[in-house]
């Protein structure tokens, strides 16, 4: 079971902050050329995977 909401992660990484930072990679996507969309989604997917792995450690 996880600690209290807002408690610091003992590894020093906050998975919620990592998720928020990853999702920020999609900001303004609609205004960017379509050719950039796949790369942006791949970066976000990788960052979310890293956050999930760090959160489960």
PDB file of N, CA and C in Angstrom:
ATOM      1  N   UNK A   1       0.853  -1.176   0.000  1.00  0.00           N
ATOM      2  CA  UNK A   1       0.000   0.000   0.000  1.00  0.00           C
ATOM      3  C   UNK A   1       0.892   1.229   0.000  1.00  0.00           C
ATOM      4  N   UNK A   2       0.489   2.266  -0.719  1.00  0.00           N
ATOM      5  CA  UNK A   2       1.299   3.478  -0.791  1.00  0.00           C
ATOM      6  C   UNK A   2       1.090   4.333   0.445  1.00  0.00           C
ATOM      7  N   UNK A   3       1.986   5.292   0.612  1.00  0.00           N
ATOM      8  CA  UNK A   3       1.922   6.181   1.755  1.00  0.00           C
ATOM      9  C   UNK A   3       0.836   7.218   1.590  1.00  0.00           C
ATOM     10  N   UNK A   4       0.773   8.167   2.513  1.00  0.00           N
ATOM     11  CA  UNK A   4      -0.254   9.206   2.440  1.00  0.00           C
ATOM     12  C   UNK A   4      -0.112  10.046   1.182  1.00  0.00           C
ATOM     13  N   UNK A   5      -1.238  10.532   0.726  1.00  0.00           N
ATOM     14  CA  UNK A   5      -1.243  11.364  -0.472  1.00  0.00           C
ATOM     15  C   UNK A   5      -0.312  12.555  -0.263  1.00  0.00           C
ATOM     16  N   UNK A   6       0.567  12.777  -1.257  1.00  0.00           N
ATOM     17  CA  UNK A   6       1.503  13.888  -1.178  1.00  0.00           C
ATOM     18  C   UNK A   6       2.789  13.531  -0.453  1.00  0.00           C
ATOM     19  N   UNK A   7       2.889  12.304   0.049  1.00  0.00           N
ATOM     20  CA  UNK A   7       4.112  11.895   0.740  1.00  0.00           C
ATOM     21  C   UNK A   7       5.241  11.773  -0.263  1.00  0.00           C
ATOM     22  N   UNK A   8       6.427  12.068   0.176  1.00  0.00           N
ATOM     23  CA  UNK A   8       7.588  12.003  -0.705  1.00  0.00           C
ATOM     24  C   UNK A   8       7.931  10.553  -1.013  1.00  0.00           C
ATOM     25  N   UNK A   9       8.317  10.295  -2.239  1.00  0.00           N
ATOM     26  CA  UNK A   9       8.766   8.977  -2.657  1.00  0.00           C
ATOM     27  C   UNK A   9      10.168   8.774  -2.111  1.00  0.00           C
ATOM     28  N   UNK A  10      10.445   7.637  -1.472  1.00  0.00           N
ATOM     29  CA  UNK A  10      11.776   7.430  -0.891  1.00  0.00           C
ATOM     30  C   UNK A  10      12.895   7.468  -1.927  1.00  0.00           C
ATOM     31  N   UNK A  11      12.591   7.163  -3.189  1.00  0.00           N
ATOM     32  CA  UNK A  11      13.627   7.209  -4.219  1.00  0.00           C
ATOM     33  C   UNK A  11      13.914   8.637  -4.660  1.00  0.00           C
ATOM     34  N   UNK A  12      13.086   9.592  -4.207  1.00  0.00           N
ATOM     35  CA  UNK A  12      13.294  10.992  -4.563  1.00  0.00           C
ATOM     36  C   UNK A  12      12.488  11.421  -5.777  1.00  0.00           C
ATOM     37  N   UNK A  13      11.897  10.469  -6.504  1.00  0.00           N
ATOM     38  CA  UNK A  13      11.120  10.812  -7.689  1.00  0.00           C
ATOM     39  C   UNK A  13       9.638  10.806  -7.341  1.00  0.00           C
ATOM     40  N   UNK A  14       8.922  11.782  -7.827  1.00  0.00           N
ATOM     41  CA  UNK A  14       7.477  11.852  -7.626  1.00  0.00           C
ATOM     42  C   UNK A  14       6.812  11.379  -8.904  1.00  0.00           C
ATOM     43  N   UNK A  15       6.226  10.187  -8.917  1.00  0.00           N
ATOM     44  CA  UNK A  15       5.605   9.678 -10.146  1.00  0.00           C
ATOM     45  C   UNK A  15       4.536  10.606 -10.710  1.00  0.00           C
ATOM     46  N   UNK A  16       3.805  11.285  -9.839  1.00  0.00           N
ATOM     47  CA  UNK A  16       2.773  12.219 -10.336  1.00  0.00           C
ATOM     48  C   UNK A  16       3.398  13.366 -11.098  1.00  0.00           C
ATOM     49  N   UNK A  17       4.528  13.858 -10.628  1.00  0.00           N
ATOM     50  CA  UNK A  17       5.222  14.935 -11.338  1.00  0.00           C
ATOM     51  C   UNK A  17       5.753  14.432 -12.671  1.00  0.00           C
ATOM     52  N   UNK A  18       6.240  13.198 -12.687  1.00  0.00           N
ATOM     53  CA  UNK A  18       6.751  12.616 -13.931  1.00  0.00           C
ATOM     54  C   UNK A  18       5.619  12.452 -14.947  1.00  0.00           C
ATOM     55  N   UNK A  19       4.443  12.030 -14.484  1.00  0.00           N
ATOM     56  CA  UNK A  19       3.291  11.888 -15.378  1.00  0.00           C
ATOM     57  C   UNK A  19       2.871  13.256 -15.911  1.00  0.00           C
ATOM     58  N   UNK A  20       2.805  14.242 -15.036  1.00  0.00           N
ATOM     59  CA  UNK A  20       2.425  15.592 -15.472  1.00  0.00           C
ATOM     60  C   UNK A  20       3.416  16.138 -16.499  1.00  0.00           C
ATOM     61  N   UNK A  21       4.697  15.919 -16.260  1.00  0.00           N
ATOM     62  CA  UNK A  21       5.718  16.393 -17.202  1.00  0.00           C
ATOM     63  C   UNK A  21       5.588  15.662 -18.535  1.00  0.00           C
ATOM     64  N   UNK A  22       5.317  14.365 -18.486  1.00  0.00           N
ATOM     65  CA  UNK A  22       5.149  13.603 -19.722  1.00  0.00           C
ATOM     66  C   UNK A  22       3.949  14.114 -20.507  1.00  0.00           C
ATOM     67  N   UNK A  23       2.831  14.306 -19.824  1.00  0.00           N
ATOM     68  CA  UNK A  23       1.621  14.761 -20.500  1.00  0.00           C
ATOM     69  C   UNK A  23       1.783  16.167 -21.077  1.00  0.00           C
ATOM     70  N   UNK A  24       2.640  16.967 -20.470  1.00  0.00           N
ATOM     71  CA  UNK A  24       2.900  18.309 -20.990  1.00  0.00           C
ATOM     72  C   UNK A  24       3.509  18.238 -22.391  1.00  0.00           C
ATOM     73  N   UNK A  25       4.098  17.088 -22.722  1.00  0.00           N
ATOM     74  CA  UNK A  25       4.650  16.913 -24.060  1.00  0.00           C
ATOM     75  C   UNK A  25       3.591  16.934 -25.148  1.00  0.00           C
ATOM     76  N   UNK A  26       2.331  16.814 -24.754  1.00  0.00           N
ATOM     77  CA  UNK A  26       1.238  16.867 -25.728  1.00  0.00           C
ATOM     78  C   UNK A  26       0.636  18.264 -25.843  1.00  0.00           C
ATOM     79  N   UNK A  27       1.072  19.189 -25.000  1.00  0.00           N
ATOM     80  CA  UNK A  27       0.560  20.558 -25.060  1.00  0.00           C
ATOM     81  C   UNK A  27       0.841  21.165 -26.434  1.00  0.00           C
ATOM     82  N   UNK A  28      -0.165  21.739 -27.020  1.00  0.00           N
ATOM     83  CA  UNK A  28      -0.007  22.414 -28.299  1.00  0.00           C
ATOM     84  C   UNK A  28       0.132  21.471 -29.482  1.00  0.00           C
ATOM     85  N   UNK A  29      -0.121  20.188 -29.273  1.00  0.00           N
ATOM     86  CA  UNK A  29       0.048  19.216 -30.347  1.00  0.00           C
ATOM     87  C   UNK A  29      -0.828  19.543 -31.554  1.00  0.00           C
ATOM     88  N   UNK A  30      -2.030  20.026 -31.307  1.00  0.00           N
ATOM     89  CA  UNK A  30      -2.948  20.331 -32.411  1.00  0.00           C
ATOM     90  C   UNK A  30      -2.406  21.425 -33.330  1.00  0.00           C
ATOM     91  N   UNK A  31      -1.534  22.277 -32.800  1.00  0.00           N
ATOM     92  CA  UNK A  31      -0.980  23.355 -33.614  1.00  0.00           C
ATOM     93  C   UNK A  31       0.320  22.951 -34.309  1.00  0.00           C
ATOM     94  N   UNK A  32       0.844  21.780 -33.976  1.00  0.00           N
ATOM     95  CA  UNK A  32       2.090  21.332 -34.599  1.00  0.00           C
ATOM     96  C   UNK A  32       1.775  20.516 -35.844  1.00  0.00           C
ATOM     97  N   UNK A  33       2.721  20.443 -36.773  1.00  0.00           N
ATOM     98  CA  UNK A  33       2.486  19.662 -37.992  1.00  0.00           C
ATOM     99  C   UNK A  33       2.176  18.196 -37.667  1.00  0.00           C
ATOM    100  N   UNK A  34       1.323  17.607 -38.449  1.00  0.00           N
ATOM    101  CA  UNK A  34       0.915  16.228 -38.250  1.00  0.00           C
ATOM    102  C   UNK A  34       2.123  15.287 -38.241  1.00  0.00           C
ATOM    103  N   UNK A  35       3.126  15.589 -39.005  1.00  0.00           N
ATOM    104  CA  UNK A  35       4.320  14.744 -39.074  1.00  0.00           C
ATOM    105  C   UNK A  35       5.036  14.648 -37.724  1.00  0.00           C
ATOM    106  N   UNK A  36       4.811  15.589 -36.827  1.00  0.00           N
ATOM    107  CA  UNK A  36       5.449  15.580 -35.506  1.00  0.00           C
ATOM    108  C   UNK A  36       4.649  14.793 -34.460  1.00  0.00           C
ATOM    109  N   UNK A  37       3.417  14.435 -34.766  1.00  0.00           N
ATOM    110  CA  UNK A  37       2.537  13.817 -33.778  1.00  0.00           C
ATOM    111  C   UNK A  37       3.036  12.450 -33.309  1.00  0.00           C
ATOM    112  N   UNK A  38       3.446  11.600 -34.224  1.00  0.00           N
ATOM    113  CA  UNK A  38       3.881  10.256 -33.834  1.00  0.00           C
ATOM    114  C   UNK A  38       5.069  10.338 -32.892  1.00  0.00           C
ATOM    115  N   UNK A  39       6.038  11.159 -33.217  1.00  0.00           N
ATOM    116  CA  UNK A  39       7.223  11.309 -32.360  1.00  0.00           C
ATOM    117  C   UNK A  39       6.826  11.833 -30.975  1.00  0.00           C
ATOM    118  N   UNK A  40       5.903  12.782 -30.934  1.00  0.00           N
ATOM    119  CA  UNK A  40       5.458  13.327 -29.646  1.00  0.00           C
ATOM    120  C   UNK A  40       4.776  12.238 -28.814  1.00  0.00           C
ATOM    121  N   UNK A  41       3.900  11.449 -29.438  1.00  0.00           N
ATOM    122  CA  UNK A  41       3.227  10.371 -28.704  1.00  0.00           C
ATOM    123  C   UNK A  41       4.227   9.314 -28.235  1.00  0.00           C
ATOM    124  N   UNK A  42       5.221   9.005 -29.056  1.00  0.00           N
ATOM    125  CA  UNK A  42       6.229   8.018 -28.651  1.00  0.00           C
ATOM    126  C   UNK A  42       7.028   8.501 -27.447  1.00  0.00           C
ATOM    127  N   UNK A  43       7.385   9.781 -27.429  1.00  0.00           N
ATOM    128  CA  UNK A  43       8.118  10.334 -26.278  1.00  0.00           C
ATOM    129  C   UNK A  43       7.264  10.280 -25.015  1.00  0.00           C
ATOM    130  N   UNK A  44       5.985  10.647 -25.136  1.00  0.00           N
ATOM    131  CA  UNK A  44       5.088  10.622 -23.982  1.00  0.00           C
ATOM    132  C   UNK A  44       4.888   9.184 -23.509  1.00  0.00           C
ATOM    133  N   UNK A  45       4.705   8.265 -24.422  1.00  0.00           N
ATOM    134  CA  UNK A  45       4.518   6.856 -24.062  1.00  0.00           C
ATOM    135  C   UNK A  45       5.733   6.334 -23.297  1.00  0.00           C
ATOM    136  N   UNK A  46       6.926   6.640 -23.767  1.00  0.00           N
ATOM    137  CA  UNK A  46       8.150   6.201 -23.090  1.00  0.00           C
ATOM    138  C   UNK A  46       8.258   6.825 -21.701  1.00  0.00           C
ATOM    139  N   UNK A  47       7.948   8.111 -21.593  1.00  0.00           N
ATOM    140  CA  UNK A  47       8.035   8.797 -20.305  1.00  0.00           C
ATOM    141  C   UNK A  47       7.013   8.233 -19.316  1.00  0.00           C
ATOM    142  N   UNK A  48       5.805   7.911 -19.803  1.00  0.00           N
ATOM    143  CA  UNK A  48       4.796   7.326 -18.916  1.00  0.00           C
ATOM    144  C   UNK A  48       5.213   5.921 -18.471  1.00  0.00           C
ATOM    145  N   UNK A  49       5.828   5.171 -19.356  1.00  0.00           N
ATOM    146  CA  UNK A  49       6.338   3.857 -18.992  1.00  0.00           C
ATOM    147  C   UNK A  49       7.408   3.960 -17.924  1.00  0.00           C
ATOM    148  N   UNK A  50       8.291   4.940 -18.070  1.00  0.00           N
ATOM    149  CA  UNK A  50       9.337   5.159 -17.054  1.00  0.00           C
ATOM    150  C   UNK A  50       8.718   5.535 -15.715  1.00  0.00           C
ATOM    151  N   UNK A  51       7.702   6.397 -15.739  1.00  0.00           N
ATOM    152  CA  UNK A  51       7.039   6.823 -14.502  1.00  0.00           C
ATOM    153  C   UNK A  51       6.342   5.644 -13.835  1.00  0.00           C
ATOM    154  N   UNK A  52       5.714   4.800 -14.638  1.00  0.00           N
ATOM    155  CA  UNK A  52       5.036   3.625 -14.092  1.00  0.00           C
ATOM    156  C   UNK A  52       6.059   2.683 -13.459  1.00  0.00           C
ATOM    157  N   UNK A  53       7.168   2.465 -14.127  1.00  0.00           N
ATOM    158  CA  UNK A  53       8.211   1.583 -13.590  1.00  0.00           C
ATOM    159  C   UNK A  53       8.789   2.158 -12.303  1.00  0.00           C
ATOM    160  N   UNK A  54       9.005   3.459 -12.257  1.00  0.00           N
ATOM    161  CA  UNK A  54       9.557   4.090 -11.051  1.00  0.00           C
ATOM    162  C   UNK A  54       8.557   4.051  -9.900  1.00  0.00           C
ATOM    163  N   UNK A  55       7.280   4.183 -10.225  1.00  0.00           N
ATOM    164  CA  UNK A  55       6.245   4.177  -9.195  1.00  0.00           C
ATOM    165  C   UNK A  55       6.001   2.804  -8.598  1.00  0.00           C
ATOM    166  N   UNK A  56       6.377   1.769  -9.326  1.00  0.00           N
ATOM    167  CA  UNK A  56       6.150   0.416  -8.835  1.00  0.00           C
ATOM    168  C   UNK A  56       7.382  -0.164  -8.165  1.00  0.00           C
ATOM    169  N   UNK A  57       8.452   0.601  -8.134  1.00  0.00           N
ATOM    170  CA  UNK A  57       9.693   0.108  -7.524  1.00  0.00           C
ATOM    171  C   UNK A  57       9.651   0.210  -6.011  1.00  0.00           C
TER     172      UNK A  57
END
